Coordinates of C-alpha atoms in Angstrom, one line a residue:
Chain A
X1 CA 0.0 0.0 0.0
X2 CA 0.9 3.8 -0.3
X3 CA 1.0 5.6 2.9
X4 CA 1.8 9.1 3.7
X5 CA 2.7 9.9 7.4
X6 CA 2.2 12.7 9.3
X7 CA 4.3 13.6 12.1
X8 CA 8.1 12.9 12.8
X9 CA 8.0 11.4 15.9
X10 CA 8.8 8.2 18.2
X11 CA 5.5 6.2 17.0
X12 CA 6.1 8.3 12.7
X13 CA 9.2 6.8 13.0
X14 CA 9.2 3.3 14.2
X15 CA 5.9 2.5 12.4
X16 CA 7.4 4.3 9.1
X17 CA 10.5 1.7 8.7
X18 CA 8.4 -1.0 9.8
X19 CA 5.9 -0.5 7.1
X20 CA 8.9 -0.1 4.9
X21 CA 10.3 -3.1 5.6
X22 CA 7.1 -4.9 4.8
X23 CA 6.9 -3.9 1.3
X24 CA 4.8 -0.8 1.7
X25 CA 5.5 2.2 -0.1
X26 CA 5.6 5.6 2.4
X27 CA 4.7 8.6 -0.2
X28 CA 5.1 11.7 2.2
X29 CA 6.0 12.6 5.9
X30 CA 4.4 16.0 7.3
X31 CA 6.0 18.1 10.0
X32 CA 5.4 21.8 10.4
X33 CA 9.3 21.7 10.9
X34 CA 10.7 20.6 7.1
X35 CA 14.1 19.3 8.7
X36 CA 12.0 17.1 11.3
X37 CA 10.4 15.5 8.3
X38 CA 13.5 15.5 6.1
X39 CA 15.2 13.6 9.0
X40 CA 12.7 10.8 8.5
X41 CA 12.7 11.0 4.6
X42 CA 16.1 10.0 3.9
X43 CA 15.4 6.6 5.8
X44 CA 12.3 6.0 3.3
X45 CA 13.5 6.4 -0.5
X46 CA 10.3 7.3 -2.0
X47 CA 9.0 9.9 0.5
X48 CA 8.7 13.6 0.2
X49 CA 9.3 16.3 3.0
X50 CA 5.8 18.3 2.9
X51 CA 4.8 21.1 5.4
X52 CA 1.1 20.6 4.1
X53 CA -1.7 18.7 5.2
X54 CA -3.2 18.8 1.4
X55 CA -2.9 15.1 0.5
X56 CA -4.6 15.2 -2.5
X57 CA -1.8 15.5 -4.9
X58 CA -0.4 12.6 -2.9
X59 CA -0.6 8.9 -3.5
X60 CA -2.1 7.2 -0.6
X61 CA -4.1 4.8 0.5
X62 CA -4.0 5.2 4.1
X63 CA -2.7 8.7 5.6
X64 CA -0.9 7.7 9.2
X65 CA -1.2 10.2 11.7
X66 CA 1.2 10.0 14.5
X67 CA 1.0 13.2 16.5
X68 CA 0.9 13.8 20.3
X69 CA -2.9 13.0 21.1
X70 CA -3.1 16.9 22.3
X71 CA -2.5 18.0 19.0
X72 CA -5.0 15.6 17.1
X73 CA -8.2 17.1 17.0
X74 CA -5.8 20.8 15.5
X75 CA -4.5 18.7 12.6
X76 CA -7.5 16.8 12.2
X77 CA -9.4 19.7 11.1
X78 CA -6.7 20.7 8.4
X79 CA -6.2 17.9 6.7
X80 CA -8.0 17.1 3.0
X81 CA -7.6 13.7 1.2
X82 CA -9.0 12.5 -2.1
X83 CA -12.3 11.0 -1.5
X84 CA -12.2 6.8 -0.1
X85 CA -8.6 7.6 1.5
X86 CA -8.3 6.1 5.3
X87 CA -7.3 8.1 7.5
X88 CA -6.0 6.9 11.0
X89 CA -4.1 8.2 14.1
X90 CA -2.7 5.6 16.5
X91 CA -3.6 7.3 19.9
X92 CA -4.2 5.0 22.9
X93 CA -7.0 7.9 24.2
X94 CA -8.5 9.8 20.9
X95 CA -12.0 8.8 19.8
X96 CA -12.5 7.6 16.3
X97 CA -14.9 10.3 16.1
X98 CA -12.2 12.8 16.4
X99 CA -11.5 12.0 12.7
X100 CA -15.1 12.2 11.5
X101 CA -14.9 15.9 10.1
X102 CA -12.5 14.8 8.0
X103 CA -14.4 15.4 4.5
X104 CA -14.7 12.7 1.9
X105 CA -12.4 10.6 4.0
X106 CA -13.2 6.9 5.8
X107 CA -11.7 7.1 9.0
X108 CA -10.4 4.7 11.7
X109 CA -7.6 4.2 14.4
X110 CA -4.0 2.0 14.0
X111 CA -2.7 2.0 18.0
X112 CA 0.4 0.2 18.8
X113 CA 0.5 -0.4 22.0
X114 CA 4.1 0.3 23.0
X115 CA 6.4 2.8 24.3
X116 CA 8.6 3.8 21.7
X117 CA 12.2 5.3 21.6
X118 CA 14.0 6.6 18.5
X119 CA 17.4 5.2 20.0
X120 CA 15.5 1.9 20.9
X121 CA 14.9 -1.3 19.0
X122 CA 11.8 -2.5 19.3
X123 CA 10.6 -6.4 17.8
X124 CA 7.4 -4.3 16.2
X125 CA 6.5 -8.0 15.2
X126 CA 5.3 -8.7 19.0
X127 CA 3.6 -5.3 19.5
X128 CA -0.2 -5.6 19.6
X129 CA -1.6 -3.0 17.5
X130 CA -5.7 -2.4 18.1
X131 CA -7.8 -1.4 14.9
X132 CA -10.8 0.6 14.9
X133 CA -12.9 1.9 11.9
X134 CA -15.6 4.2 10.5
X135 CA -16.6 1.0 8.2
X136 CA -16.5 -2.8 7.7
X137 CA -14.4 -2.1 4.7
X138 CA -11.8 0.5 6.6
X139 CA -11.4 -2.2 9.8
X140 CA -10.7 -4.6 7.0
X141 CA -8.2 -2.6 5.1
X142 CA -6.4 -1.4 8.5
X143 CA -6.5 -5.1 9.6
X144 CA -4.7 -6.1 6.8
X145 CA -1.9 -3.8 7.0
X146 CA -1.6 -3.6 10.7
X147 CA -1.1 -8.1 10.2
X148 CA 2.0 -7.0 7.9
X149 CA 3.7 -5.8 10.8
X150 CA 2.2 -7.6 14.0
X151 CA 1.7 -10.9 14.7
X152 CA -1.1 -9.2 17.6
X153 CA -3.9 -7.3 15.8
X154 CA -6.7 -6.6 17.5
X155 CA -10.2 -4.8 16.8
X156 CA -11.1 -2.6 19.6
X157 CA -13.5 -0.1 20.5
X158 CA -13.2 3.3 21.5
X159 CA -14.4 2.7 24.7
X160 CA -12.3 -0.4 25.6
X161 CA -9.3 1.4 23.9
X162 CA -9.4 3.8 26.6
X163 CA -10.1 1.5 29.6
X164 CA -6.7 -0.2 28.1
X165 CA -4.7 3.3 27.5
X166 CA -5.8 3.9 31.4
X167 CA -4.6 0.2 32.6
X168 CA -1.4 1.5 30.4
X169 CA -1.0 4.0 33.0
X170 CA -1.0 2.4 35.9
X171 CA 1.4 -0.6 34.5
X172 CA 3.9 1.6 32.7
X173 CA 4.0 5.2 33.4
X174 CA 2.9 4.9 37.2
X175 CA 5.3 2.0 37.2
X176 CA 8.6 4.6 35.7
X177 CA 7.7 7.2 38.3
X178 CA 8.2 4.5 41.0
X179 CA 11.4 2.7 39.9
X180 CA 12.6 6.4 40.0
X181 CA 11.3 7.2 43.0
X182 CA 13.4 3.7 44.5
X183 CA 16.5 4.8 42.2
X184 CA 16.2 8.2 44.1
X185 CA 16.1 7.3 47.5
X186 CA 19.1 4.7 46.7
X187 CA 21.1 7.5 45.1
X188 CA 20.2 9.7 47.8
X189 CA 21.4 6.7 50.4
X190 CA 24.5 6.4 48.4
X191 CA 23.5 3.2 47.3
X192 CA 24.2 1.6 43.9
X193 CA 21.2 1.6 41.6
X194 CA 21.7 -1.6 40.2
X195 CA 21.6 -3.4 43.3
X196 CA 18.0 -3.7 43.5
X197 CA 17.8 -5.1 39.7
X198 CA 17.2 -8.7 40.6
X199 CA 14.5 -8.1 43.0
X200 CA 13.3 -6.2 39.8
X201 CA 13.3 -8.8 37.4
X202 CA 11.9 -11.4 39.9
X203 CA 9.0 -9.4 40.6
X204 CA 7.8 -8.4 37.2
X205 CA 8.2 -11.8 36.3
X206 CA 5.9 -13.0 38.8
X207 CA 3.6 -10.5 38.3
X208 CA 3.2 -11.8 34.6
X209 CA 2.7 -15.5 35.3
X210 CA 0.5 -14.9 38.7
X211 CA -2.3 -12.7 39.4
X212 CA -0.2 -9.8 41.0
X213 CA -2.8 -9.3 44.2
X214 CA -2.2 -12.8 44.8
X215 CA 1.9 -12.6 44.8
X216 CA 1.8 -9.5 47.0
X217 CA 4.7 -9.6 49.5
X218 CA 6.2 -6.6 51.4
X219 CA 5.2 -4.6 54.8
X220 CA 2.0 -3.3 53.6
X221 CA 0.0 -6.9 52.8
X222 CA 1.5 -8.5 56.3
X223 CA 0.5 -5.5 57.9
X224 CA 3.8 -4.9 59.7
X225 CA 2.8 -1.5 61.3
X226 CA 6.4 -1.1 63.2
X227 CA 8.0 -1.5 59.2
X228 CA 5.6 0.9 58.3
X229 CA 6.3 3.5 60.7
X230 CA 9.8 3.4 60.4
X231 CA 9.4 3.5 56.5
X232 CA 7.3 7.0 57.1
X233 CA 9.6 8.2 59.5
X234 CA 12.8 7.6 56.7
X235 CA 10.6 9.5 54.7
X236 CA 9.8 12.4 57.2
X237 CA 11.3 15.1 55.0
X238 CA 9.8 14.1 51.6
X239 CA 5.7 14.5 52.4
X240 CA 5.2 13.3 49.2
X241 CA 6.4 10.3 49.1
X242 CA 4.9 10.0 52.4
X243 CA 1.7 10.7 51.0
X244 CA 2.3 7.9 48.2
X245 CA 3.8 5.6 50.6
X246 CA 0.5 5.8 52.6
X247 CA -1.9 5.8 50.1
X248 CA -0.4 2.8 47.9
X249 CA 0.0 0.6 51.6
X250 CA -3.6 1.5 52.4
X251 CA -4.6 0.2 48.8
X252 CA -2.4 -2.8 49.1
X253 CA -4.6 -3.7 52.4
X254 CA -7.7 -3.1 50.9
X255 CA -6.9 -6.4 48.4
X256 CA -6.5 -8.4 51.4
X257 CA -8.3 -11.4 52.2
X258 CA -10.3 -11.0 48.2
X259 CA -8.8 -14.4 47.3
X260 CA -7.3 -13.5 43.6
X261 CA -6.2 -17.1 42.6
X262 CA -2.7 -17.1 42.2
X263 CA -3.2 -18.7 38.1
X264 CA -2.8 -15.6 35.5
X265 CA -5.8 -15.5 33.7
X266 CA -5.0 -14.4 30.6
Chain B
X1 CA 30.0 -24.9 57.9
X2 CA 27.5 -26.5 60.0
X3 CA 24.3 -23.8 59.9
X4 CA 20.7 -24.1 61.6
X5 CA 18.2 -22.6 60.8
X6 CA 15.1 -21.1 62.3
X7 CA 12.1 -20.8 60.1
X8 CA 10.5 -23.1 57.6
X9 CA 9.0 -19.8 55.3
X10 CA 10.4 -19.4 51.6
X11 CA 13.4 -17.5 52.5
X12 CA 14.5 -20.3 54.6
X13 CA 13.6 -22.9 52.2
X14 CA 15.5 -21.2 49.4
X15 CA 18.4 -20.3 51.6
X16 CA 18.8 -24.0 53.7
X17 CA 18.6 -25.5 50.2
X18 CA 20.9 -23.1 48.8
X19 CA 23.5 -23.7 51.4
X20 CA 23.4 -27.3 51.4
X21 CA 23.8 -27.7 47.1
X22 CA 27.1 -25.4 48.5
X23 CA 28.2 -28.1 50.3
X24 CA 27.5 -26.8 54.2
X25 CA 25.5 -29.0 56.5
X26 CA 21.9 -28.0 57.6
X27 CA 22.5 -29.3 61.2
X28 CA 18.7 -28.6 62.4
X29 CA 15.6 -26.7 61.6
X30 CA 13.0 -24.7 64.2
X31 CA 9.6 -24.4 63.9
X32 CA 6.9 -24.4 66.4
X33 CA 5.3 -26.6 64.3
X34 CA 6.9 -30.2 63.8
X35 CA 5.2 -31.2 60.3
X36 CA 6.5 -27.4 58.8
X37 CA 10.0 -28.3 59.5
X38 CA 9.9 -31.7 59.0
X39 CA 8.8 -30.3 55.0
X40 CA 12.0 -29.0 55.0
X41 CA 14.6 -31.4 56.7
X42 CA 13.5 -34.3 54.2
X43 CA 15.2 -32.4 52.0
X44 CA 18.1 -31.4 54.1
X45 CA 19.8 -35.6 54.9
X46 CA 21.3 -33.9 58.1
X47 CA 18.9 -31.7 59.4
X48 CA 16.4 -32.7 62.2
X49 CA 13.4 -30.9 63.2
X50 CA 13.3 -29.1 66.5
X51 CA 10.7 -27.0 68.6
X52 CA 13.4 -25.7 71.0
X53 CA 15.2 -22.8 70.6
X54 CA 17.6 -23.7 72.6
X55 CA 20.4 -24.4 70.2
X56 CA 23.3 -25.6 72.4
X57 CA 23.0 -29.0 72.1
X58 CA 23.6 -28.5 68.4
X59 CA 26.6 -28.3 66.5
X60 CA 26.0 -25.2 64.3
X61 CA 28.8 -22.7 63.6
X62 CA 25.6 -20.3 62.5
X63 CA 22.1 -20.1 63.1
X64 CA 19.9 -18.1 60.7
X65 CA 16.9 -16.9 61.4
X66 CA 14.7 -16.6 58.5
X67 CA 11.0 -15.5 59.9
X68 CA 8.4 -12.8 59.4
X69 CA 10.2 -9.4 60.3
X70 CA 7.5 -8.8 63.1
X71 CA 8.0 -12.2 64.8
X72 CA 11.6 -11.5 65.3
X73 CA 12.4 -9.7 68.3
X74 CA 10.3 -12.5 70.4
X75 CA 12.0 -15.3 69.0
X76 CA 15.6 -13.8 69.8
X77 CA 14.8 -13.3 73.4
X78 CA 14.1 -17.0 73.6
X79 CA 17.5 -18.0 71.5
X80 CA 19.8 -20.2 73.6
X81 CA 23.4 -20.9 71.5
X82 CA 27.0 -22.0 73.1
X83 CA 29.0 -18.7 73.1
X84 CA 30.7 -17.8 70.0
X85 CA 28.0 -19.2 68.2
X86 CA 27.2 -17.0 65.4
X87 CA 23.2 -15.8 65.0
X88 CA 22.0 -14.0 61.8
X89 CA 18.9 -12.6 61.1
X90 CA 17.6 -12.3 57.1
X91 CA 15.2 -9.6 57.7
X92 CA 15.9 -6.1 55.1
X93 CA 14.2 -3.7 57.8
X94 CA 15.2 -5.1 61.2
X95 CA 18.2 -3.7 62.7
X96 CA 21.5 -5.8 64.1
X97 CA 21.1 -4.7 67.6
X98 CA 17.7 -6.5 67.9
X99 CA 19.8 -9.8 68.4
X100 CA 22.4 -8.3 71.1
X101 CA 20.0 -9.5 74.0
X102 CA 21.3 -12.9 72.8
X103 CA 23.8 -14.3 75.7
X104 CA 27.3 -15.2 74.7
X105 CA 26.8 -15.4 70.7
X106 CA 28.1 -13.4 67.8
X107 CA 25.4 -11.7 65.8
X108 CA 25.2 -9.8 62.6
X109 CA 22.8 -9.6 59.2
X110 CA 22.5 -12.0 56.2
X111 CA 19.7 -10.1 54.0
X112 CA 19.2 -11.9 50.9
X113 CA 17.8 -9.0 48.4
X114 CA 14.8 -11.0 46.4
X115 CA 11.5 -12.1 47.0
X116 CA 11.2 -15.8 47.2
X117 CA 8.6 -18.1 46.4
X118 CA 8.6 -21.9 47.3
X119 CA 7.6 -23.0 44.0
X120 CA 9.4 -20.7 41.6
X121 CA 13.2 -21.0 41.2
X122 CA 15.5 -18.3 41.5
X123 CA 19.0 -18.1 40.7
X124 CA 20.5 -17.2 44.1
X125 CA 24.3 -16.7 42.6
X126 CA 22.5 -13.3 41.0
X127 CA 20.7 -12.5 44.2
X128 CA 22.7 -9.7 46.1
X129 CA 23.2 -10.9 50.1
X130 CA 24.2 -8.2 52.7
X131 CA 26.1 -8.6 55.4
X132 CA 26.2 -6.7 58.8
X133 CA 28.1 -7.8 62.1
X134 CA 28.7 -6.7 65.3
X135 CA 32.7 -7.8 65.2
X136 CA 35.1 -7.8 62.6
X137 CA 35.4 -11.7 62.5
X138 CA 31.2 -11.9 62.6
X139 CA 31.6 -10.0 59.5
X140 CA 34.0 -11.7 57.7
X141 CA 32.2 -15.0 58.1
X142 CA 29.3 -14.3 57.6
X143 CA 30.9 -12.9 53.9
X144 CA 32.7 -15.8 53.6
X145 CA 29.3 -17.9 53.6
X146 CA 27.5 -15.5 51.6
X147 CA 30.2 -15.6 49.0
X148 CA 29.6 -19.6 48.6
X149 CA 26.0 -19.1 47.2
X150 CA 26.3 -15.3 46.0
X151 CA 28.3 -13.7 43.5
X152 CA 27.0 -10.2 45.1
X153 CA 27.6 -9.7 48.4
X154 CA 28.3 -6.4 50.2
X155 CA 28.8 -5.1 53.7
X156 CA 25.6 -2.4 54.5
X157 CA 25.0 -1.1 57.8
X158 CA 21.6 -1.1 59.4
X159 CA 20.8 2.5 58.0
X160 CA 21.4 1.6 54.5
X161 CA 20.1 -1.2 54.5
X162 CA 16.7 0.1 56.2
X163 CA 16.9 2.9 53.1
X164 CA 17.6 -0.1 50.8
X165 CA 14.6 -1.9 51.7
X166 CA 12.4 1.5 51.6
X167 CA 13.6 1.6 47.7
X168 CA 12.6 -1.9 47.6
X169 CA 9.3 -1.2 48.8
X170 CA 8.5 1.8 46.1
X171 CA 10.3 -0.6 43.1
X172 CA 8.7 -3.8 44.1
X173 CA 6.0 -4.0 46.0
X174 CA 4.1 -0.8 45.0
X175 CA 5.1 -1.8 41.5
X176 CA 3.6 -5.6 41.6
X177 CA 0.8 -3.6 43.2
X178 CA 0.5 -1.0 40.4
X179 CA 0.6 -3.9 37.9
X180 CA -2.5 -5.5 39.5
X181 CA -5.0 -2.8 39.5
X182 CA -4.0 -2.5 35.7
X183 CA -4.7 -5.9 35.6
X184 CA -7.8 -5.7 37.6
X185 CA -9.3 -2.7 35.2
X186 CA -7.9 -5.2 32.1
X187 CA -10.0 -7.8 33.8
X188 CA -13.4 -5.2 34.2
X189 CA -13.0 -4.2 30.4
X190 CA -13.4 -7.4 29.2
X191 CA -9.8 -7.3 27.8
X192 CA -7.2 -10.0 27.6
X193 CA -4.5 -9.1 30.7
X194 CA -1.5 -9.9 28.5
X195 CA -2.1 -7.2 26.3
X196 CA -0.2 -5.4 27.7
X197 CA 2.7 -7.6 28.7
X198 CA 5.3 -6.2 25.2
X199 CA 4.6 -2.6 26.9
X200 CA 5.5 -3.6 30.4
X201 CA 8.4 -5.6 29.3
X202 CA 9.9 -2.7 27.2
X203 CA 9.2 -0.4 30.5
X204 CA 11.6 -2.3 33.0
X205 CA 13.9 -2.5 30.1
X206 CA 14.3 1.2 29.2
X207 CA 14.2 1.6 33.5
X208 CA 17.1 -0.5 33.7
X209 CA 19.0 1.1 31.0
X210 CA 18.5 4.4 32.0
X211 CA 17.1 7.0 35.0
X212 CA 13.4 5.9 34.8
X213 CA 12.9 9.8 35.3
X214 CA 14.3 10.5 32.2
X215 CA 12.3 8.1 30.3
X216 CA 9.0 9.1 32.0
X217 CA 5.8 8.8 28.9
X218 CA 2.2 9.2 29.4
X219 CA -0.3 11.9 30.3
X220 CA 1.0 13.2 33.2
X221 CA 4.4 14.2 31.8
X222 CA 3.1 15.5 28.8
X223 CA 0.7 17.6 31.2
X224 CA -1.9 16.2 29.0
X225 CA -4.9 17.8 30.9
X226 CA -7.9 16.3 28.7
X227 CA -6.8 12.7 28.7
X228 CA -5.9 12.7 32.5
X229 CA -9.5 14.8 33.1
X230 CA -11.1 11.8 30.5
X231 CA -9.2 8.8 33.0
X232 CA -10.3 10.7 36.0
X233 CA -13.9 10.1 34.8
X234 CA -13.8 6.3 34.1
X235 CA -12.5 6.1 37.7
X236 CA -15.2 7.7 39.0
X237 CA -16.8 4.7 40.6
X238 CA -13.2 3.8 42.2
X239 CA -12.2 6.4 44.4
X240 CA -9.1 4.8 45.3
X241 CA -7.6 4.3 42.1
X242 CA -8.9 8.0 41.7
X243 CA -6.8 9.2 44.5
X244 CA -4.0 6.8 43.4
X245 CA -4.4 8.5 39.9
X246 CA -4.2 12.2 41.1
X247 CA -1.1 11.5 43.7
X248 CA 1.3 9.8 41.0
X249 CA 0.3 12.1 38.2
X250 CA 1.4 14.9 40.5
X251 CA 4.8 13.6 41.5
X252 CA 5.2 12.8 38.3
X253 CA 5.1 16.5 37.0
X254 CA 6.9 17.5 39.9
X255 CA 9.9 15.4 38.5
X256 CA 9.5 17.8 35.3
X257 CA 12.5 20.0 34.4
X258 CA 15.3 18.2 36.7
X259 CA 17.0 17.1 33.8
X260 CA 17.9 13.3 35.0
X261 CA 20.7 12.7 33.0
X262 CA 19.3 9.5 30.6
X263 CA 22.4 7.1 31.1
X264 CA 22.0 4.9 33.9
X265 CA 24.4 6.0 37.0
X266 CA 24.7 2.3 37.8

């Protein structure tokens, strides 16, 4: 297929080679900034640099947007396709509907459902990537070229899209903050950071082939009140870790006693 | 050496083992229930199974007490060992002087840094052990017997290692924590929980590769204000995970504009 990308980014630039590499042909890359996009173009031979959001003198099936999700609904509203063209944004918490104004065009979503760095190599292969579309026809088409990069496609709703994109949250970004949160305070003990590593690993790793509630260990589930008061205390001159300290042990307890069975489910 | 060992929980099941495949002698193992430590010593050919903690009729260069963190400063008032006698606790939080009541003995740390389950394996060369003493020779022991089952052993004194298990809390239990009420909201969508597993994997990685601050995504650093606002709302039958929600995304953007250096310090 022809695509034409728009935006320069993490998720433009990943899913750009990967598309690439599976045969497809990427037409054009927008950026408001011509170097940004020129910096993308000379990885994909056939690509132009364009500053417009005008696809209509382009050749494209599918126009790709890749844009933070803040600046979706803006971009939305400029761009102009020849009539039948799909076009999709892969943001984990944008409606479909955001692309409806869109005249002429059928419309749907392409989300892979990974954290992307440009320095970082990612096995695209064994990324899910949800589909959503205006039309039968349009889930079909993004289907099919979603299954030329993943081995994971998956139709999804808008609504469940954005129950996942929460869930994402709390797993992955909540999850950073806290590793740097322990990196901190091991830094700030003059501690090496890597020490902690293998408790790490261990953990996440049970957490994937157990319900996590029911591999809880630590203070908070044995309700060791004298570790928890000394842990508060350590962290008398930083109120807001107390605060998260408190609140994430009170959460931990309120699990107690619910009886997850300790078989993932998925 | 010849060690005993008091406690029949997974730390003492993994360590007794441990030390025995190392080629010490598990002389005897305490619990105040027979059939728990008899589990254990048919495992261990020259172990028995005591209820007394009177341990001086019992060759053992070391005993090792490996029970719940709160239990511990009871049981050591009852310890009985023939002077000289080395007595370790495993605990991360509790400090070395909670075994100085002990009369005659030798007493320091030996705070394996992972969370152990009885049915899971875990490669204890990789698992850091700490080491704390109250004399020179205690300490040197005590590292000497670390070093036969652990590549990673360090001396850390009862501050540090209180601090180290405080980092431990944030990175490993909040974290396994975190990862069930994503799995829990997974679970309430009607979506499959290992969706999400490529995303978490790729988190830890980048974490472990770099200062998790520095590699923080989502929302809350992008001070996305409509897609936090639209997450606040589908949590608006769960005040918890609301309150959660609010606290993190905070401390998040309070980590904005520190410029954490993106290489890993470790």
């Amino acid at each position: 297929m022809n695509i034409a990308i728009v935006g320069v980014g993490n998720v433009a630039w990943h899913l750009a080679q990967a598309l690439q590499k599976a045969g497809h042909t990427i037409t054009a890359v927008y950026s408001r900034n011509k170097a940004h996009s020129e910096g993308l173009t000379t990885l994909l031979p056939n690509a132009v640099a364009t500053q417009s959001l005008n696809f209509r003198t382009i050749v494209a099936d599918v126009v790709l947007i890749a844009i933070p999700d803040a600046a979706l609904p803006g971009i939305a509203e400029q761009i102009k396709v020849k009539p039948g063209t799909i076009v999709a944004h892969t943001s984990g918490s944008q409606s479909l509907a955001v692309l409806s104004t869109i005249t002429g065009a059928n419309y749907g979503v392409f989300y892979p459902l990974q954290t992307f760095s440009k320095n970082a190599t990612v096995d695209v292969q064994q990324v899910p990537v949800l589909i959503e579309g205006n039309t039968e026809a349009t889930i079909d088409l993004l289907t099919q070229l979603a299954q030329t990069i993943s081995q994971k496609v998956e139709r999804v709703d808008t609504d469940k899209r954005k129950q996942l994109h929460l869930a994402a949250v709390f797993a992955c970004n909540f999850t950073n903050h806290l590793l740097g949160i322990s990196q901190e305070l091991l830094q700030k003990a003059d501690m090496p950071t890597d020490l902690l590593q293998p408790l790490i690993q261990e953990t996440i790793k049970k957490a994937t082939t157990h319900h996590p509630y029911s591999v809880q260990t630590g203070p908070a589930i044995r309700n060791d009140q004298n570790v928890i008061d000394e842990h508060l205390r350590l962290l008398q001159h930083q109120p807001n870790l107390q605060a998260i300290y408190q609140l994430l042990t009170q959460s931990i307890q309120a699990t107690k006693g619910n009886n997850y069975s300790s078989e993932n489910p998925a």
